[in-house]
Amino acid sequence: MKIHPRHKFGRAFCKHFVLLGLPYSQINKMAAPWRSLCITALKHQCRSFSSTNGAQAGQIWRLSNGLPTHGSEYGPLTDLPDWSFADGRPRPPMKGQARRQKEREEFAKRVVALSSEVDMGMETWEQKKEAVKRAEEHRKTLLLKPKGHNKLKKK
C-alpha cells in the first residue's frame, strides 16, 4: 500500500485511515484534537498486538499427554464409524477415512523401506569394517619375522 508522501499526519495514522477507506484529502482536513485522539487510540491499539499463534488452543497439553496435536488427526471420533446398518453390515468408508487409511499405508511402506535401507547400510558398514580388519591382519602377516637370535633371547 502506498502512502502519499505529503500527508500532514504520522505514517501509521494515515495508513489506518486509508484502510478504513478515507481519502487523503479528508485525512488532511481533520481537526488537530481529533488527530491527537486518534493517534493515541492507535498507539494503544498497536501495543495490544499479539504475534502468538492462536491455533495452538490446547496443542501443548495434548502433546504432553500423548494425544494428537489436533483432535481430528486420529482417535475414536475420527476412526470409528458414525453409523452402521441395522442388520449389522459395515458402512462404506467415507472419503476422509479412505484418504487417512491410504496415507497410513504409504507411511508404513516408507517406514519399512527406510528401516531396510538402514539395515543394509549397517550390514555394509560392518562388512567394510571386517574387510579393513582382515586387510590389517594380512598386512601384519607379511611383515618380517624375528630370526633365531632374537628368539633365543626371549626364552
mmCIF file with all atom_site columns, C-alpha atoms in Angstrom:
data_model
loop_
_atom_site.group_PDB
_atom_site.id
_atom_site.type_symbol
_atom_site.label_atom_id
_atom_site.label_alt_id
_atom_site.label_comp_id
_atom_site.label_asym_id
_atom_site.label_entity_id
_atom_site.label_seq_id
_atom_site.pdbx_PDB_ins_code
_atom_site.Cartn_x
_atom_site.Cartn_y
_atom_site.Cartn_z
_atom_site.occupancy
_atom_site.B_iso_or_equiv
_atom_site.pdbx_formal_charge
_atom_site.auth_seq_id
_atom_site.auth_comp_id
_atom_site.auth_asym_id
_atom_site.auth_atom_id
_atom_site.pdbx_PDB_model_num
ATOM 1   C CA . MET A 1 1   ? 0.000   0.000   0.000  1.00 0.00 ? 1   MET A CA 1
ATOM 2   C CA . LYS A 1 2   ? 1.402   3.394   -0.979 1.00 0.00 ? 2   LYS A CA 1
ATOM 3   C CA . ILE A 1 3   ? 1.123   6.321   1.393  1.00 0.00 ? 3   ILE A CA 1
ATOM 4   C CA . HIS A 1 4   ? 1.037   9.822   -0.024 1.00 0.00 ? 4   HIS A CA 1
ATOM 5   C CA . PRO A 1 5   ? 4.407   11.488  0.673  1.00 0.00 ? 5   PRO A CA 1
ATOM 6   C CA . ARG A 1 6   ? 2.924   14.918  1.556  1.00 0.00 ? 6   ARG A CA 1
ATOM 7   C CA . HIS A 1 7   ? 0.484   13.915  4.275  1.00 0.00 ? 7   HIS A CA 1
ATOM 8   C CA . LYS A 1 8   ? 0.381   16.108  7.385  1.00 0.00 ? 8   LYS A CA 1
ATOM 9   C CA . PHE A 1 9   ? -0.008  13.357  9.946  1.00 0.00 ? 9   PHE A CA 1
ATOM 10  C CA . GLY A 1 10  ? 2.038   10.381  11.019 1.00 0.00 ? 10  GLY A CA 1
ATOM 11  C CA . ARG A 1 11  ? 2.544   7.406   8.718  1.00 0.00 ? 11  ARG A CA 1
ATOM 12  C CA . ALA A 1 12  ? 0.618   4.981   10.944 1.00 0.00 ? 12  ALA A CA 1
ATOM 13  C CA . PHE A 1 13  ? -2.261  7.468   11.273 1.00 0.00 ? 13  PHE A CA 1
ATOM 14  C CA . CYS A 1 14  ? -2.758  7.761   7.517  1.00 0.00 ? 14  CYS A CA 1
ATOM 15  C CA . LYS A 1 15  ? -2.237  4.075   6.931  1.00 0.00 ? 15  LYS A CA 1
ATOM 16  C CA . HIS A 1 16  ? -5.030  3.140   9.333  1.00 0.00 ? 16  HIS A CA 1
ATOM 17  C CA . PHE A 1 17  ? -7.434  5.687   7.917  1.00 0.00 ? 17  PHE A CA 1
ATOM 18  C CA . VAL A 1 18  ? -6.671  4.648   4.344  1.00 0.00 ? 18  VAL A CA 1
ATOM 19  C CA . LEU A 1 19  ? -7.553  1.123   5.430  1.00 0.00 ? 19  LEU A CA 1
ATOM 20  C CA . LEU A 1 20  ? -10.890 2.484   6.627  1.00 0.00 ? 20  LEU A CA 1
ATOM 21  C CA . GLY A 1 21  ? -11.498 3.888   3.163  1.00 0.00 ? 21  GLY A CA 1
ATOM 22  C CA . LEU A 1 22  ? -10.915 7.594   3.821  1.00 0.00 ? 22  LEU A CA 1
ATOM 23  C CA . PRO A 1 23  ? -9.100  9.533   1.085  1.00 0.00 ? 23  PRO A CA 1
ATOM 24  C CA . TYR A 1 24  ? -6.034  11.632  1.899  1.00 0.00 ? 24  TYR A CA 1
ATOM 25  C CA . SER A 1 25  ? -7.902  14.889  1.303  1.00 0.00 ? 25  SER A CA 1
ATOM 26  C CA . GLN A 1 26  ? -10.316 14.079  4.146  1.00 0.00 ? 26  GLN A CA 1
ATOM 27  C CA . ILE A 1 27  ? -7.485  12.947  6.405  1.00 0.00 ? 27  ILE A CA 1
ATOM 28  C CA . ASN A 1 28  ? -5.633  16.240  5.917  1.00 0.00 ? 28  ASN A CA 1
ATOM 29  C CA . LYS A 1 29  ? -8.793  18.298  6.673  1.00 0.00 ? 29  LYS A CA 1
ATOM 30  C CA . MET A 1 30  ? -9.374  16.681  10.061 1.00 0.00 ? 30  MET A CA 1
ATOM 31  C CA . ALA A 1 31  ? -9.031  18.861  13.124 1.00 0.00 ? 31  ALA A CA 1
ATOM 32  C CA . ALA A 1 32  ? -5.979  18.666  15.387 1.00 0.00 ? 32  ALA A CA 1
ATOM 33  C CA . PRO A 1 33  ? -7.859  17.407  18.519 1.00 0.00 ? 33  PRO A CA 1
ATOM 34  C CA . TRP A 1 34  ? -9.404  14.617  16.524 1.00 0.00 ? 34  TRP A CA 1
ATOM 35  C CA . ARG A 1 35  ? -5.979  13.771  15.128 1.00 0.00 ? 35  ARG A CA 1
ATOM 36  C CA . SER A 1 36  ? -4.340  13.556  18.566 1.00 0.00 ? 36  SER A CA 1
ATOM 37  C CA . LEU A 1 37  ? -7.231  11.465  19.904 1.00 0.00 ? 37  LEU A CA 1
ATOM 38  C CA . CYS A 1 38  ? -6.950  9.017   17.011 1.00 0.00 ? 38  CYS A CA 1
ATOM 39  C CA . ILE A 1 39  ? -3.166  8.835   17.239 1.00 0.00 ? 39  ILE A CA 1
ATOM 40  C CA . THR A 1 40  ? -3.292  7.951   20.940 1.00 0.00 ? 40  THR A CA 1
ATOM 41  C CA . ALA A 1 41  ? -6.000  5.394   20.239 1.00 0.00 ? 41  ALA A CA 1
ATOM 42  C CA . LEU A 1 42  ? -3.873  3.857   17.506 1.00 0.00 ? 42  LEU A CA 1
ATOM 43  C CA . LYS A 1 43  ? -0.822  3.768   19.769 1.00 0.00 ? 43  LYS A CA 1
ATOM 44  C CA . HIS A 1 44  ? -2.767  1.849   22.404 1.00 0.00 ? 44  HIS A CA 1
ATOM 45  C CA . GLN A 1 45  ? -4.187  -0.431  19.748 1.00 0.00 ? 45  GLN A CA 1
ATOM 46  C CA . CYS A 1 46  ? -0.722  -1.315  18.425 1.00 0.00 ? 46  CYS A CA 1
ATOM 47  C CA . ARG A 1 47  ? 0.536   -2.149  21.917 1.00 0.00 ? 47  ARG A CA 1
ATOM 48  C CA . SER A 1 48  ? -2.021  -4.893  22.306 1.00 0.00 ? 48  SER A CA 1
ATOM 49  C CA . PHE A 1 49  ? -0.968  -6.589  19.081 1.00 0.00 ? 49  PHE A CA 1
ATOM 50  C CA . SER A 1 50  ? -0.073  -10.213 19.705 1.00 0.00 ? 50  SER A CA 1
ATOM 51  C CA . SER A 1 51  ? 2.051   -12.332 17.405 1.00 0.00 ? 51  SER A CA 1
ATOM 52  C CA . THR A 1 52  ? 1.368   -15.674 19.116 1.00 0.00 ? 52  THR A CA 1
ATOM 53  C CA . ASN A 1 53  ? -0.305  -18.463 17.245 1.00 0.00 ? 53  ASN A CA 1
ATOM 54  C CA . GLY A 1 54  ? -3.973  -18.636 18.172 1.00 0.00 ? 54  GLY A CA 1
ATOM 55  C CA . ALA A 1 55  ? -4.354  -22.095 16.639 1.00 0.00 ? 55  ALA A CA 1
ATOM 56  C CA . GLN A 1 56  ? -2.432  -23.770 19.470 1.00 0.00 ? 56  GLN A CA 1
ATOM 57  C CA . ALA A 1 57  ? -5.515  -23.985 21.659 1.00 0.00 ? 57  ALA A CA 1
ATOM 58  C CA . GLY A 1 58  ? -4.595  -26.949 23.863 1.00 0.00 ? 58  GLY A CA 1
ATOM 59  C CA . GLN A 1 59  ? -1.964  -28.301 21.472 1.00 0.00 ? 59  GLN A CA 1
ATOM 60  C CA . ILE A 1 60  ? 0.853   -28.322 24.036 1.00 0.00 ? 60  ILE A CA 1
ATOM 61  C CA . TRP A 1 61  ? -1.343  -30.042 26.636 1.00 0.00 ? 61  TRP A CA 1
ATOM 62  C CA . ARG A 1 62  ? -2.432  -32.696 24.118 1.00 0.00 ? 62  ARG A CA 1
ATOM 63  C CA . LEU A 1 63  ? 1.169   -33.395 23.102 1.00 0.00 ? 63  LEU A CA 1
ATOM 64  C CA . SER A 1 64  ? 2.322   -33.631 26.713 1.00 0.00 ? 64  SER A CA 1
ATOM 65  C CA . ASN A 1 65  ? -0.449  -36.173 27.430 1.00 0.00 ? 65  ASN A CA 1
ATOM 66  C CA . GLY A 1 66  ? 0.331   -38.345 24.406 1.00 0.00 ? 66  GLY A CA 1
ATOM 67  C CA . LEU A 1 67  ? -2.627  -37.192 22.327 1.00 0.00 ? 67  LEU A CA 1
ATOM 68  C CA . PRO A 1 68  ? -2.624  -35.925 18.732 1.00 0.00 ? 68  PRO A CA 1
ATOM 69  C CA . THR A 1 69  ? -1.881  -32.245 18.119 1.00 0.00 ? 69  THR A CA 1
ATOM 70  C CA . HIS A 1 70  ? -5.353  -31.742 16.657 1.00 0.00 ? 70  HIS A CA 1
ATOM 71  C CA . GLY A 1 71  ? -8.487  -33.504 17.807 1.00 0.00 ? 71  GLY A CA 1
ATOM 72  C CA . SER A 1 72  ? -9.265  -34.753 14.311 1.00 0.00 ? 72  SER A CA 1
ATOM 73  C CA . GLU A 1 73  ? -5.972  -36.471 13.465 1.00 0.00 ? 73  GLU A CA 1
ATOM 74  C CA . TYR A 1 74  ? -6.750  -39.908 14.887 1.00 0.00 ? 74  TYR A CA 1
ATOM 75  C CA . GLY A 1 75  ? -8.756  -41.473 17.654 1.00 0.00 ? 75  GLY A CA 1
ATOM 76  C CA . PRO A 1 76  ? -12.186 -42.993 18.159 1.00 0.00 ? 76  PRO A CA 1
ATOM 77  C CA . LEU A 1 77  ? -14.083 -39.942 16.938 1.00 0.00 ? 77  LEU A CA 1
ATOM 78  C CA . THR A 1 78  ? -12.125 -39.971 13.694 1.00 0.00 ? 78  THR A CA 1
ATOM 79  C CA . ASP A 1 79  ? -11.532 -43.683 13.092 1.00 0.00 ? 79  ASP A CA 1
ATOM 80  C CA . LEU A 1 80  ? -14.719 -45.398 14.288 1.00 0.00 ? 80  LEU A CA 1
ATOM 81  C CA . PRO A 1 81  ? -17.858 -45.327 12.147 1.00 0.00 ? 81  PRO A CA 1
ATOM 82  C CA . ASP A 1 82  ? -20.551 -42.758 12.797 1.00 0.00 ? 82  ASP A CA 1
ATOM 83  C CA . TRP A 1 83  ? -23.302 -45.208 11.945 1.00 0.00 ? 83  TRP A CA 1
ATOM 84  C CA . SER A 1 84  ? -23.948 -48.755 10.751 1.00 0.00 ? 84  SER A CA 1
ATOM 85  C CA . PHE A 1 85  ? -26.738 -50.616 9.038  1.00 0.00 ? 85  PHE A CA 1
ATOM 86  C CA . ALA A 1 86  ? -29.473 -52.115 11.221 1.00 0.00 ? 86  ALA A CA 1
ATOM 87  C CA . ASP A 1 87  ? -28.646 -55.636 10.045 1.00 0.00 ? 87  ASP A CA 1
ATOM 88  C CA . GLY A 1 88  ? -25.013 -55.221 11.198 1.00 0.00 ? 88  GLY A CA 1
ATOM 89  C CA . ARG A 1 89  ? -23.327 -54.669 7.840  1.00 0.00 ? 89  ARG A CA 1
ATOM 90  C CA . PRO A 1 90  ? -20.443 -52.204 7.976  1.00 0.00 ? 90  PRO A CA 1
ATOM 91  C CA . ARG A 1 91  ? -20.943 -48.875 6.332  1.00 0.00 ? 91  ARG A CA 1
ATOM 92  C CA . PRO A 1 92  ? -18.905 -47.911 3.277  1.00 0.00 ? 92  PRO A CA 1
ATOM 93  C CA . PRO A 1 93  ? -15.757 -45.952 4.151  1.00 0.00 ? 93  PRO A CA 1
ATOM 94  C CA . MET A 1 94  ? -16.022 -42.193 3.945  1.00 0.00 ? 94  MET A CA 1
ATOM 95  C CA . LYS A 1 95  ? -13.652 -40.149 1.748  1.00 0.00 ? 95  LYS A CA 1
ATOM 96  C CA . GLY A 1 96  ? -11.627 -38.812 4.662  1.00 0.00 ? 96  GLY A CA 1
ATOM 97  C CA . GLN A 1 97  ? -11.317 -42.216 6.269  1.00 0.00 ? 97  GLN A CA 1
ATOM 98  C CA . ALA A 1 98  ? -10.180 -43.800 2.994  1.00 0.00 ? 98  ALA A CA 1
ATOM 99  C CA . ARG A 1 99  ? -7.663  -40.981 2.493  1.00 0.00 ? 99  ARG A CA 1
ATOM 100 C CA . ARG A 1 100 ? -6.273  -41.394 6.020  1.00 0.00 ? 100 ARG A CA 1
ATOM 101 C CA . GLN A 1 101 ? -6.033  -45.163 5.578  1.00 0.00 ? 101 GLN A CA 1
ATOM 102 C CA . LYS A 1 102 ? -4.145  -44.699 2.302  1.00 0.00 ? 102 LYS A CA 1
ATOM 103 C CA . GLU A 1 103 ? -1.804  -42.163 3.941  1.00 0.00 ? 103 GLU A CA 1
ATOM 104 C CA . ARG A 1 104 ? -1.118  -44.568 6.800  1.00 0.00 ? 104 ARG A CA 1
ATOM 105 C CA . GLU A 1 105 ? -0.391  -47.430 4.391  1.00 0.00 ? 105 GLU A CA 1
ATOM 106 C CA . GLU A 1 106 ? 2.026   -45.238 2.407  1.00 0.00 ? 106 GLU A CA 1
ATOM 107 C CA . PHE A 1 107 ? 3.670   -44.124 5.650  1.00 0.00 ? 107 PHE A CA 1
ATOM 108 C CA . ALA A 1 108 ? 4.050   -47.752 6.788  1.00 0.00 ? 108 ALA A CA 1
ATOM 109 C CA . LYS A 1 109 ? 5.577   -48.712 3.410  1.00 0.00 ? 109 LYS A CA 1
ATOM 110 C CA . ARG A 1 110 ? 8.017   -45.813 3.703  1.00 0.00 ? 110 ARG A CA 1
ATOM 111 C CA . VAL A 1 111 ? 8.967   -46.831 7.255  1.00 0.00 ? 111 VAL A CA 1
ATOM 112 C CA . VAL A 1 112 ? 9.623   -50.413 6.135  1.00 0.00 ? 112 VAL A CA 1
ATOM 113 C CA . ALA A 1 113 ? 11.679  -49.228 3.144  1.00 0.00 ? 113 ALA A CA 1
ATOM 114 C CA . LEU A 1 114 ? 13.746  -46.818 5.244  1.00 0.00 ? 114 LEU A CA 1
ATOM 115 C CA . SER A 1 115 ? 14.351  -49.362 8.006  1.00 0.00 ? 115 SER A CA 1
ATOM 116 C CA . SER A 1 116 ? 15.513  -51.914 5.429  1.00 0.00 ? 116 SER A CA 1
ATOM 117 C CA . GLU A 1 117 ? 17.847  -49.270 3.972  1.00 0.00 ? 117 GLU A CA 1
ATOM 118 C CA . VAL A 1 118 ? 19.251  -48.631 7.449  1.00 0.00 ? 118 VAL A CA 1
ATOM 119 C CA . ASP A 1 119 ? 19.735  -52.376 7.998  1.00 0.00 ? 119 ASP A CA 1
ATOM 120 C CA . MET A 1 120 ? 21.507  -52.730 4.645  1.00 0.00 ? 120 MET A CA 1
ATOM 121 C CA . GLY A 1 121 ? 23.676  -49.725 5.484  1.00 0.00 ? 121 GLY A CA 1
ATOM 122 C CA . MET A 1 122 ? 24.622  -51.215 8.846  1.00 0.00 ? 122 MET A CA 1
ATOM 123 C CA . GLU A 1 123 ? 25.485  -54.566 7.228  1.00 0.00 ? 123 GLU A CA 1
ATOM 124 C CA . THR A 1 124 ? 27.609  -52.817 4.589  1.00 0.00 ? 124 THR A CA 1
ATOM 125 C CA . TRP A 1 125 ? 29.370  -50.797 7.280  1.00 0.00 ? 125 TRP A CA 1
ATOM 126 C CA . GLU A 1 126 ? 30.106  -53.955 9.309  1.00 0.00 ? 126 GLU A CA 1
ATOM 127 C CA . GLN A 1 127 ? 31.378  -55.749 6.186  1.00 0.00 ? 127 GLN A CA 1
ATOM 128 C CA . LYS A 1 128 ? 33.690  -52.829 5.379  1.00 0.00 ? 128 LYS A CA 1
ATOM 129 C CA . LYS A 1 129 ? 34.910  -52.804 8.971  1.00 0.00 ? 129 LYS A CA 1
ATOM 130 C CA . GLU A 1 130 ? 35.642  -56.546 8.797  1.00 0.00 ? 130 GLU A CA 1
ATOM 131 C CA . ALA A 1 131 ? 37.420  -56.100 5.437  1.00 0.00 ? 131 ALA A CA 1
ATOM 132 C CA . VAL A 1 132 ? 39.632  -53.379 6.929  1.00 0.00 ? 132 VAL A CA 1
ATOM 133 C CA . LYS A 1 133 ? 40.379  -55.621 9.913  1.00 0.00 ? 133 LYS A CA 1
ATOM 134 C CA . ARG A 1 134 ? 41.266  -58.580 7.643  1.00 0.00 ? 134 ARG A CA 1
ATOM 135 C CA . ALA A 1 135 ? 43.458  -56.336 5.496  1.00 0.00 ? 135 ALA A CA 1
ATOM 136 C CA . GLU A 1 136 ? 45.298  -55.113 8.608  1.00 0.00 ? 136 GLU A CA 1
ATOM 137 C CA . GLU A 1 137 ? 45.838  -58.692 9.812  1.00 0.00 ? 137 GLU A CA 1
ATOM 138 C CA . HIS A 1 138 ? 47.064  -59.727 6.363  1.00 0.00 ? 138 HIS A CA 1
ATOM 139 C CA . ARG A 1 139 ? 49.467  -56.759 6.330  1.00 0.00 ? 139 ARG A CA 1
ATOM 140 C CA . LYS A 1 140 ? 50.812  -57.860 9.721  1.00 0.00 ? 140 LYS A CA 1
ATOM 141 C CA . THR A 1 141 ? 51.414  -61.409 8.441  1.00 0.00 ? 141 THR A CA 1
ATOM 142 C CA . LEU A 1 142 ? 53.528  -60.024 5.598  1.00 0.00 ? 142 LEU A CA 1
ATOM 143 C CA . LEU A 1 143 ? 55.927  -58.262 7.983  1.00 0.00 ? 143 LEU A CA 1
ATOM 144 C CA . LEU A 1 144 ? 59.376  -59.764 8.557  1.00 0.00 ? 144 LEU A CA 1
ATOM 145 C CA . LYS A 1 145 ? 59.518  -62.407 11.264 1.00 0.00 ? 145 LYS A CA 1
ATOM 146 C CA . PRO A 1 146 ? 62.107  -62.314 14.011 1.00 0.00 ? 146 PRO A CA 1
ATOM 147 C CA . LYS A 1 147 ? 65.043  -64.666 13.413 1.00 0.00 ? 147 LYS A CA 1
ATOM 148 C CA . GLY A 1 148 ? 66.662  -67.249 15.696 1.00 0.00 ? 148 GLY A CA 1
ATOM 149 C CA . HIS A 1 149 ? 68.962  -64.827 17.549 1.00 0.00 ? 149 HIS A CA 1
ATOM 150 C CA . ASN A 1 150 ? 66.009  -62.830 18.949 1.00 0.00 ? 150 ASN A CA 1
ATOM 151 C CA . LYS A 1 151 ? 64.003  -65.996 19.627 1.00 0.00 ? 151 LYS A CA 1
ATOM 152 C CA . LEU A 1 152 ? 66.734  -67.418 21.858 1.00 0.00 ? 152 LEU A CA 1
ATOM 153 C CA . LYS A 1 153 ? 66.886  -64.246 23.936 1.00 0.00 ? 153 LYS A CA 1
ATOM 154 C CA . LYS A 1 154 ? 63.158  -64.265 24.632 1.00 0.00 ? 154 LYS A CA 1
ATOM 155 C CA . LYS A 1 155 ? 63.213  -67.840 26.001 1.00 0.00 ? 155 LYS A CA 1
#
